[in-house]
CSV table of C-alpha atoms in Angstrom, one decimal:
chain,number,residue,atom,x,y,z
A,173,UNK,CA,-35.1,-16.4,-9.0
A,174,UNK,CA,-32.0,-18.4,-8.5
A,175,UNK,CA,-29.6,-15.8,-7.2
A,176,UNK,CA,-26.9,-18.5,-6.2
A,177,UNK,CA,-27.0,-19.7,-10.0
A,178,UNK,CA,-26.2,-16.1,-11.0
A,179,UNK,CA,-23.4,-15.8,-8.6
A,180,UNK,CA,-21.9,-19.1,-9.6
A,181,UNK,CA,-21.9,-18.2,-13.3
A,182,UNK,CA,-19.9,-15.2,-12.9
A,183,UNK,CA,-17.5,-16.9,-10.5
A,184,UNK,CA,-17.0,-19.7,-13.1
A,185,UNK,CA,-16.3,-17.1,-15.8
A,186,UNK,CA,-13.7,-15.6,-13.4
A,187,UNK,CA,-12.1,-19.1,-12.8
A,188,UNK,CA,-11.9,-19.6,-16.7
A,189,UNK,CA,-10.1,-16.4,-17.1
A,190,UNK,CA,-7.5,-17.5,-14.5
A,191,UNK,CA,-8.4,-14.5,-12.2
A,192,UNK,CA,-10.3,-16.3,-9.4
A,193,UNK,CA,-8.4,-15.8,-6.3
A,194,UNK,CA,-7.4,-18.6,-3.7
A,195,UNK,CA,-6.3,-17.4,-0.3
A,196,UNK,CA,-3.7,-19.5,1.4
A,197,UNK,CA,-4.6,-20.2,5.1
A,198,UNK,CA,-1.5,-19.0,7.2
A,199,UNK,CA,-0.9,-18.3,10.7
A,200,UNK,CA,1.7,-15.7,11.5
A,201,UNK,CA,3.9,-16.9,14.3
A,202,UNK,CA,5.3,-14.3,16.6
A,203,UNK,CA,9.0,-13.9,16.4
A,204,UNK,CA,9.4,-16.2,13.5
A,205,UNK,CA,8.5,-13.6,10.6
A,206,UNK,CA,8.8,-14.0,7.7
A,207,UNK,CA,8.0,-17.7,8.6
A,208,UNK,CA,4.4,-18.7,8.9
A,209,UNK,CA,2.5,-21.7,9.6
A,210,UNK,CA,0.5,-23.1,6.7
A,211,UNK,CA,-3.0,-24.8,7.2
A,212,UNK,CA,-3.1,-25.9,3.6
A,213,UNK,CA,-3.1,-29.8,3.2
A,214,UNK,CA,-0.9,-29.7,0.2
A,215,UNK,CA,1.8,-27.1,1.4
A,216,UNK,CA,4.7,-27.6,3.8
A,217,UNK,CA,3.9,-26.9,7.5
A,218,UNK,CA,6.2,-24.0,7.4
A,219,UNK,CA,6.4,-21.4,4.5
A,220,UNK,CA,8.3,-18.2,4.1
A,221,UNK,CA,6.2,-15.1,3.3
A,222,UNK,CA,7.6,-13.1,0.3
A,223,UNK,CA,4.5,-10.9,-0.4
A,224,UNK,CA,3.8,-9.1,2.8
A,225,UNK,CA,3.1,-5.4,3.2
A,226,UNK,CA,4.6,-5.7,6.7
A,227,UNK,CA,7.6,-4.3,4.8
A,228,UNK,CA,9.9,-4.0,7.9
A,229,UNK,CA,8.5,-6.6,10.1
A,230,UNK,CA,7.3,-4.1,12.6
A,231,UNK,CA,4.2,-6.2,13.3
A,232,UNK,CA,6.6,-8.6,15.1
A,233,UNK,CA,8.7,-5.9,16.9
A,234,UNK,CA,8.8,-6.4,20.7
A,235,UNK,CA,8.4,-2.8,21.4
A,236,UNK,CA,5.2,-2.7,19.2
A,237,UNK,CA,3.7,-5.8,20.7
A,238,UNK,CA,4.4,-4.7,24.2
A,239,UNK,CA,2.7,-1.2,23.7
A,240,UNK,CA,-0.4,-3.2,22.2
A,241,UNK,CA,-0.5,-5.6,25.2
A,242,UNK,CA,0.0,-2.8,27.7
A,243,UNK,CA,-2.8,-0.8,26.3
A,244,UNK,CA,-5.0,-3.8,26.3
A,245,UNK,CA,-4.5,-4.3,30.0
A,246,UNK,CA,-5.1,-0.7,30.7
A,247,UNK,CA,-8.0,0.1,28.5
A,248,UNK,CA,-9.6,-3.2,27.2
A,249,UNK,CA,-10.1,-4.1,23.5
A,250,UNK,CA,-12.6,-2.1,21.5
A,251,UNK,CA,-12.9,1.8,21.2
A,252,UNK,CA,-16.5,1.8,22.4
A,253,UNK,CA,-18.0,3.4,19.4
A,254,UNK,CA,-17.5,6.1,16.7
A,255,UNK,CA,-15.2,9.0,17.7
A,256,UNK,CA,-18.2,11.3,17.4
A,257,UNK,CA,-20.2,9.4,20.0
A,258,UNK,CA,-18.1,7.5,22.6
A,259,UNK,CA,-15.0,6.3,20.8
A,260,UNK,CA,-12.5,9.0,21.1
A,261,UNK,CA,-9.6,7.9,23.2
A,262,UNK,CA,-6.3,9.6,24.7
A,263,UNK,CA,-4.4,7.0,22.6
A,264,UNK,CA,-6.2,8.5,19.4
A,265,UNK,CA,-5.1,12.0,20.1
A,266,UNK,CA,-1.6,10.9,21.0
A,267,UNK,CA,-1.3,9.1,17.7
A,268,UNK,CA,-2.6,11.9,15.7
A,269,UNK,CA,0.0,14.2,17.1
A,270,UNK,CA,2.8,11.8,16.4
A,271,UNK,CA,1.5,11.6,12.8
A,272,UNK,CA,1.3,15.4,12.5
A,273,UNK,CA,4.8,15.6,13.7
A,274,UNK,CA,5.9,12.8,11.3
A,275,UNK,CA,4.9,14.9,8.4
A,276,UNK,CA,5.5,18.2,9.7
A,277,UNK,CA,1.8,19.2,9.6
A,278,UNK,CA,-0.5,21.0,12.0
A,279,UNK,CA,-2.9,18.2,12.4
A,280,UNK,CA,-3.7,14.6,11.6
A,281,UNK,CA,-7.0,12.6,11.4
A,282,UNK,CA,-7.2,8.7,12.1
A,283,UNK,CA,-9.4,6.4,9.9
A,284,UNK,CA,-9.8,2.6,10.3
A,285,UNK,CA,-7.8,1.9,7.1
A,286,UNK,CA,-5.7,3.4,4.2
A,287,UNK,CA,-8.6,2.6,1.8
A,288,UNK,CA,-11.3,4.5,4.0
A,289,UNK,CA,-8.9,7.5,4.5
A,290,UNK,CA,-8.6,7.9,0.8
A,291,UNK,CA,-12.3,7.3,0.1
A,292,UNK,CA,-13.5,9.5,2.8
A,293,UNK,CA,-11.2,12.3,2.4
A,294,UNK,CA,-11.2,12.9,-1.4
A,295,UNK,CA,-15.0,12.2,-1.6
A,296,UNK,CA,-15.5,15.1,1.1
A,297,UNK,CA,-13.0,17.4,-0.5
A,298,UNK,CA,-14.6,16.8,-4.0
A,299,UNK,CA,-18.2,17.2,-2.8
A,300,UNK,CA,-17.9,20.0,-0.3
A,301,UNK,CA,-15.5,22.5,-2.4
A,302,UNK,CA,-17.9,24.2,-4.8
A,303,UNK,CA,-17.0,23.3,-8.5
A,304,UNK,CA,-13.9,21.4,-7.5
A,305,UNK,CA,-12.1,19.4,-10.1
A,306,UNK,CA,-9.9,16.6,-9.0
A,307,UNK,CA,-7.0,15.7,-11.3
A,308,UNK,CA,-6.1,12.1,-10.8
A,309,UNK,CA,-2.9,10.2,-11.8
A,310,UNK,CA,-4.0,7.2,-14.3
A,311,UNK,CA,-2.7,4.6,-12.0
A,312,UNK,CA,-4.0,5.9,-8.7
A,313,UNK,CA,-5.2,3.2,-6.3
A,314,UNK,CA,-8.9,1.9,-6.3
A,315,UNK,CA,-9.6,3.7,-3.0
A,316,UNK,CA,-8.6,7.2,-4.4
A,317,UNK,CA,-10.7,6.3,-7.7
A,318,UNK,CA,-13.7,5.4,-5.5
A,319,UNK,CA,-13.4,8.5,-3.4
A,320,UNK,CA,-13.4,10.6,-6.4
A,321,UNK,CA,-16.4,8.9,-8.0
A,322,UNK,CA,-18.3,9.3,-4.9
A,323,UNK,CA,-17.6,12.9,-4.6
A,324,UNK,CA,-19.3,13.4,-8.0
A,325,UNK,CA,-16.9,16.2,-8.7
A,326,UNK,CA,-15.4,16.7,-12.0
A,327,UNK,CA,-12.8,14.3,-12.5
A,328,UNK,CA,-9.7,14.7,-15.1
A,329,UNK,CA,-7.3,11.9,-15.5
A,330,UNK,CA,-3.6,12.8,-16.4
A,331,UNK,CA,-1.0,10.4,-17.7
A,332,UNK,CA,0.8,8.5,-15.1
A,333,UNK,CA,3.8,10.2,-13.7
A,334,UNK,CA,3.6,13.0,-16.4
A,335,UNK,CA,3.9,16.4,-15.1
A,336,UNK,CA,3.7,18.0,-18.5
A,337,UNK,CA,0.3,16.3,-19.1
A,338,UNK,CA,-0.8,17.4,-15.8
A,339,UNK,CA,0.3,21.1,-16.7
A,340,UNK,CA,-1.9,20.8,-19.8
A,341,UNK,CA,-4.9,19.5,-18.0
A,342,UNK,CA,-4.7,22.2,-15.5
A,343,UNK,CA,-4.3,24.9,-18.0
A,344,UNK,CA,-7.5,23.9,-19.7
A,345,UNK,CA,-9.5,24.4,-16.5
A,346,UNK,CA,-11.2,27.6,-15.3
A,347,UNK,CA,-8.6,29.6,-13.3
A,348,UNK,CA,-11.2,30.2,-10.3
A,349,UNK,CA,-12.2,26.5,-9.8
A,350,UNK,CA,-10.7,24.6,-6.7
A,351,UNK,CA,-8.3,22.1,-8.2
A,352,UNK,CA,-7.0,19.0,-6.4
A,353,UNK,CA,-4.0,17.1,-7.8
A,354,UNK,CA,-4.2,13.5,-6.6
A,355,UNK,CA,-1.2,11.2,-6.9
A,356,UNK,CA,1.0,8.6,-5.1
A,357,UNK,CA,4.5,8.5,-4.1
A,358,UNK,CA,5.4,4.8,-4.5
A,359,UNK,CA,3.0,2.8,-6.8
A,360,UNK,CA,2.6,-0.6,-5.3
A,361,UNK,CA,2.4,-2.8,-8.4
A,362,UNK,CA,5.1,-1.6,-10.6
A,363,UNK,CA,7.1,-0.1,-7.7
A,364,UNK,CA,7.9,3.1,-9.6
A,365,UNK,CA,8.0,6.5,-7.8
A,366,UNK,CA,6.5,9.9,-8.8
A,367,UNK,CA,8.3,12.9,-10.1
A,368,UNK,CA,7.1,14.6,-7.0
A,369,UNK,CA,8.9,17.9,-7.3
A,370,UNK,CA,7.9,18.4,-10.8
A,371,UNK,CA,4.4,17.5,-9.9
A,372,UNK,CA,4.4,20.1,-6.9
A,373,UNK,CA,5.7,22.7,-9.0
A,374,UNK,CA,3.1,22.3,-11.6
A,375,UNK,CA,0.3,22.2,-9.0
A,376,UNK,CA,1.7,25.4,-7.3
A,377,UNK,CA,1.8,27.2,-10.7
A,378,UNK,CA,-1.9,26.7,-11.0
A,379,UNK,CA,-2.9,27.2,-7.4
A,380,UNK,CA,-4.1,23.7,-6.9
A,381,UNK,CA,-4.1,21.7,-3.8
A,382,UNK,CA,-1.8,18.6,-3.6
A,383,UNK,CA,-3.2,15.3,-2.3
A,384,UNK,CA,-0.5,12.6,-1.8
A,385,UNK,CA,-0.8,9.0,-1.0
A,386,UNK,CA,2.4,7.8,0.8
A,387,UNK,CA,0.9,4.5,2.2
A,388,UNK,CA,3.7,2.3,0.4
A,389,UNK,CA,6.4,4.8,1.6
A,390,UNK,CA,5.8,6.0,5.2
A,391,UNK,CA,8.2,4.1,7.5
A,392,UNK,CA,10.5,3.4,4.6
A,393,UNK,CA,11.8,6.4,3.1
A,394,UNK,CA,13.1,9.7,4.7
A,395,UNK,CA,15.3,10.0,7.7
A,396,UNK,CA,12.4,9.6,10.1
A,397,UNK,CA,10.2,7.4,7.8
A,398,UNK,CA,8.0,10.3,6.7
A,399,UNK,CA,8.1,8.9,3.1
A,400,UNK,CA,9.3,10.1,-0.2
A,401,UNK,CA,8.0,13.7,0.5
A,402,UNK,CA,10.2,13.8,3.5
A,403,UNK,CA,13.0,12.2,1.8
A,404,UNK,CA,12.9,14.8,-1.0
A,405,UNK,CA,12.4,17.9,1.4
A,406,UNK,CA,8.7,18.5,-0.3
A,407,UNK,CA,6.4,17.7,2.8
A,408,UNK,CA,5.9,21.3,3.6
A,409,UNK,CA,4.7,22.0,0.1
A,410,UNK,CA,2.1,19.4,-0.1
A,411,UNK,CA,-1.4,20.1,1.1
A,412,UNK,CA,-2.5,16.7,2.3
A,413,UNK,CA,-0.4,13.7,3.0
A,414,UNK,CA,-2.2,10.5,3.3
A,415,UNK,CA,-0.7,7.1,4.9
A,416,UNK,CA,-1.4,4.0,6.3
A,417,UNK,CA,-0.6,2.3,9.6
A,418,UNK,CA,-1.1,-1.2,8.2
A,419,UNK,CA,2.1,-1.7,6.1
A,420,UNK,CA,5.6,-0.5,7.2
A,421,UNK,CA,4.3,0.3,10.6
A,422,UNK,CA,2.9,-3.3,11.3
A,423,UNK,CA,-0.5,-2.2,12.7
A,424,UNK,CA,-3.9,-1.2,11.2
A,425,UNK,CA,-5.5,2.1,10.1
A,426,UNK,CA,-5.1,4.9,7.9
A,427,UNK,CA,-4.7,8.7,8.3
A,428,UNK,CA,-4.6,12.1,6.7
A,429,UNK,CA,-2.4,15.0,7.6
A,430,UNK,CA,-2.4,18.6,6.9
A,431,UNK,CA,-3.5,22.0,8.3
A,432,UNK,CA,-5.7,22.2,11.3
A,433,UNK,CA,-8.5,23.7,9.2
A,434,UNK,CA,-8.1,20.8,6.6
A,435,UNK,CA,-8.4,18.1,9.2
A,436,UNK,CA,-11.3,19.6,11.1
A,437,UNK,CA,-13.1,19.9,7.7
A,438,UNK,CA,-12.8,16.3,7.1
A,439,UNK,CA,-13.6,15.3,10.5
A,440,UNK,CA,-16.8,17.3,10.4
A,441,UNK,CA,-18.0,16.3,7.1
A,442,UNK,CA,-16.6,13.0,6.1
A,443,UNK,CA,-19.1,10.1,6.4
A,444,UNK,CA,-16.5,7.6,6.4
A,445,UNK,CA,-15.2,9.1,9.8
A,446,UNK,CA,-18.5,10.2,11.5
A,447,UNK,CA,-20.0,6.7,11.2
A,448,UNK,CA,-17.3,4.2,11.5
A,449,UNK,CA,-16.3,2.7,15.0
A,450,UNK,CA,-12.8,4.0,15.9
A,451,UNK,CA,-9.6,2.1,16.1
A,452,UNK,CA,-9.2,0.1,19.2
A,453,UNK,CA,-6.9,2.2,21.5
A,454,UNK,CA,-4.5,-0.8,21.8
A,455,UNK,CA,-4.1,-0.5,18.1
A,456,UNK,CA,-3.4,3.2,18.3
A,457,UNK,CA,-0.8,2.5,21.0
A,458,UNK,CA,1.1,-0.1,19.1
A,459,UNK,CA,1.1,2.2,15.9
A,460,UNK,CA,2.4,5.2,18.0
A,461,UNK,CA,5.3,3.0,19.3
A,462,UNK,CA,6.1,1.7,15.8
A,463,UNK,CA,6.2,5.3,14.4
A,464,UNK,CA,8.4,6.6,17.3
A,465,UNK,CA,10.8,3.7,17.0
A,466,UNK,CA,11.2,4.2,13.1
A,467,UNK,CA,11.5,8.1,13.6
A,468,UNK,CA,15.1,7.2,15.1
A,469,UNK,CA,16.0,3.7,14.1
A,470,UNK,CA,17.7,3.3,10.7
A,471,UNK,CA,18.6,-0.3,11.0
A,472,UNK,CA,15.3,-1.7,9.7
A,473,UNK,CA,15.5,0.6,6.6
A,474,UNK,CA,19.1,0.0,6.0
A,475,UNK,CA,18.6,-4.0,6.2
A,476,UNK,CA,15.8,-3.8,4.0
A,477,UNK,CA,17.6,-2.0,1.2
A,478,UNK,CA,20.5,-4.4,1.6
A,479,UNK,CA,18.1,-7.4,1.0
A,480,UNK,CA,16.1,-5.6,-2.0
A,481,UNK,CA,19.5,-4.9,-3.6
A,482,UNK,CA,20.6,-8.5,-3.1
A,483,UNK,CA,17.5,-10.2,-4.6
A,484,UNK,CA,17.5,-7.9,-7.6
A,485,UNK,CA,21.3,-8.7,-8.3
A,486,UNK,CA,20.8,-12.4,-8.0
A,487,UNK,CA,17.6,-12.2,-10.2
A,488,UNK,CA,19.6,-10.4,-12.8
A,489,UNK,CA,22.5,-13.0,-12.6
A,490,UNK,CA,19.8,-15.7,-13.3
A,491,UNK,CA,18.1,-13.8,-16.0
A,492,UNK,CA,14.9,-13.7,-14.1
A,493,UNK,CA,12.8,-10.8,-15.5
A,494,UNK,CA,11.8,-8.1,-12.9
A,495,UNK,CA,10.7,-4.5,-13.2
A,496,UNK,CA,13.5,-2.0,-12.8
A,497,UNK,CA,12.4,0.5,-10.3
A,498,UNK,CA,14.0,2.6,-7.5
A,499,UNK,CA,11.7,1.2,-4.7
A,500,UNK,CA,11.5,-1.9,-2.4
A,501,UNK,CA,8.9,-3.5,-4.5
A,502,UNK,CA,10.2,-6.3,-7.1
A,503,UNK,CA,7.7,-7.5,-9.6
A,504,UNK,CA,8.6,-10.5,-11.5
A,505,UNK,CA,6.7,-10.4,-14.7
A,506,UNK,CA,4.7,-13.6,-15.9
A,507,UNK,CA,2.2,-11.9,-18.2
A,508,UNK,CA,-0.3,-14.8,-18.1
A,509,UNK,CA,-3.0,-15.3,-15.4
A,510,UNK,CA,-3.1,-19.1,-15.6
A,511,UNK,CA,0.7,-19.3,-15.5
A,512,UNK,CA,0.9,-16.9,-12.8
A,513,UNK,CA,-1.5,-19.0,-10.6
A,514,UNK,CA,0.3,-22.1,-11.5
A,515,UNK,CA,3.8,-20.7,-10.5
A,516,UNK,CA,2.5,-19.3,-7.3
A,517,UNK,CA,1.0,-22.8,-6.3
A,518,UNK,CA,4.3,-24.6,-7.2
A,519,UNK,CA,6.3,-22.2,-5.2
A,520,UNK,CA,4.0,-22.7,-2.2
A,521,UNK,CA,3.7,-26.5,-2.4
A,522,UNK,CA,7.1,-27.6,-3.6
A,523,UNK,CA,9.3,-24.8,-2.3
A,524,UNK,CA,7.5,-23.5,0.7
A,525,UNK,CA,7.5,-20.2,-0.7
A,526,UNK,CA,4.5,-18.0,-0.4
A,527,UNK,CA,3.6,-15.2,-3.0
A,528,UNK,CA,0.2,-14.3,-4.3
A,529,UNK,CA,-0.3,-14.1,-8.0
A,530,UNK,CA,-1.1,-10.4,-9.0
A,531,UNK,CA,-3.7,-10.5,-11.8
A,532,UNK,CA,-6.5,-8.5,-13.2
A,533,UNK,CA,-8.2,-6.2,-11.9
A,534,UNK,CA,-5.2,-5.3,-9.7
A,535,UNK,CA,-3.1,-5.1,-12.7
A,536,UNK,CA,-4.2,-4.8,-16.4
A,537,UNK,CA,-4.6,-8.0,-18.3
A,538,UNK,CA,-1.3,-9.1,-19.9
A,539,UNK,CA,0.7,-7.7,-17.1
A,540,UNK,CA,0.2,-10.5,-14.5
A,541,UNK,CA,3.1,-10.8,-12.2
A,542,UNK,CA,4.6,-12.2,-8.7
A,543,UNK,CA,5.2,-9.3,-6.6
A,544,UNK,CA,8.0,-9.8,-4.1
A,545,UNK,CA,8.8,-7.6,-1.1
A,546,UNK,CA,12.3,-8.4,0.5
A,547,UNK,CA,12.4,-7.3,4.2
A,548,UNK,CA,15.0,-6.9,6.8
A,549,UNK,CA,14.1,-10.3,8.4
A,550,UNK,CA,14.7,-12.3,5.1
A,551,UNK,CA,17.9,-13.9,5.4
A,552,UNK,CA,20.6,-14.4,2.7
A,553,UNK,CA,19.6,-18.0,2.7
A,554,UNK,CA,15.8,-17.2,2.1
A,555,UNK,CA,16.9,-15.1,-0.9
A,556,UNK,CA,19.1,-17.9,-2.3
A,557,UNK,CA,16.4,-20.5,-1.9
A,558,UNK,CA,13.8,-18.1,-3.8
A,559,UNK,CA,16.2,-17.4,-6.6
A,560,UNK,CA,17.1,-21.1,-7.0
A,561,UNK,CA,13.2,-21.9,-7.1
A,562,UNK,CA,12.5,-19.3,-9.7
A,563,UNK,CA,15.5,-20.4,-11.9
A,564,UNK,CA,14.1,-23.9,-11.8
A,565,UNK,CA,10.6,-23.0,-12.7
A,566,UNK,CA,11.8,-20.6,-15.5
A,567,UNK,CA,13.7,-23.6,-17.1
A,568,UNK,CA,10.7,-26.1,-16.7
A,569,UNK,CA,8.1,-23.8,-17.8
A,570,UNK,CA,10.0,-22.1,-20.6
A,571,UNK,CA,9.3,-18.6,-19.5
A,572,UNK,CA,10.7,-15.5,-21.3
A,573,UNK,CA,13.8,-14.0,-19.9
A,574,UNK,CA,12.6,-10.4,-20.6
A,575,UNK,CA,10.6,-7.9,-18.8
A,576,UNK,CA,8.9,-6.4,-21.9
């Protein structure tokens, strides 16, 4: 049997649809972010990155870099194994205490990524709580969907950001069934923010556990970077807060926070924790430094918000369609996968602007977009250059000047 032919056939179909993904070969340069060196032959040597989830540039911050280097010199590189065998390090426990404090919880538990923390926590809760029902927002991330699927618990999908639909779905369930309401704070593709207070009130009304994904909000929102739940004063009413160290904190890893019993339960039963090599101590040390810095520093968040507002205003002035939302994420709608790929290529090759096209399955077909994430290290000149490039392309390609 020719397996390669079978692989190639499906890849060819993906290419014909315009959804085949091509990765730019970039090299981040310390101290130069958002600049990066391009290794692509048909792109400028230097490009400006406009789609990074290192939202605040903390992966370049001298305090974070120094913490990682010091930990490597002190401990070496790897963790030495899983946390259950030989991989639990002092740096892991220090970071977990820092995360618990960030969200006002009793405990925290580290994972190797935000994807793994969602997958492991939801699959464990759904499978180990007898007769559990997980109520999932319709636009939850793939990691949450996979965790729920793996749990084999009953799943109920409620309309995106619709507390009234959630209330109806909860009302239809047995009163004595353990219920878990799973949702996000900032949804990363549209940039919308959930009506968290209303969702929490509905969940409390029905005695349900709340499971909140804050991966695109931690570090960015709240007076100490605790996310939207901190910003709204709701963290103490949410059962489990999940987050990442790989976005605004500029490092790598994921985590959950909650009661001591909850974290111990997941630690003891989650295969995604038990059988996975732990984060290197140096990564944990860098993440700890990043969290501590953003608990007290407002300058990165303040400058990021200023650049987000400036880009939105200049896009509006030129009639470039972008989704209106209250977050730091600016989706510019293209609504065609081939055009989306073409525009990204032209921006890269002709203008030195790197932005990845967002196509299916990340977003539904017909909602393809370019997703821009302005950060505090993008200059005013960077913004002007981006807006000039988009204005030129909109005229050349005769694209619509409307979001809908």
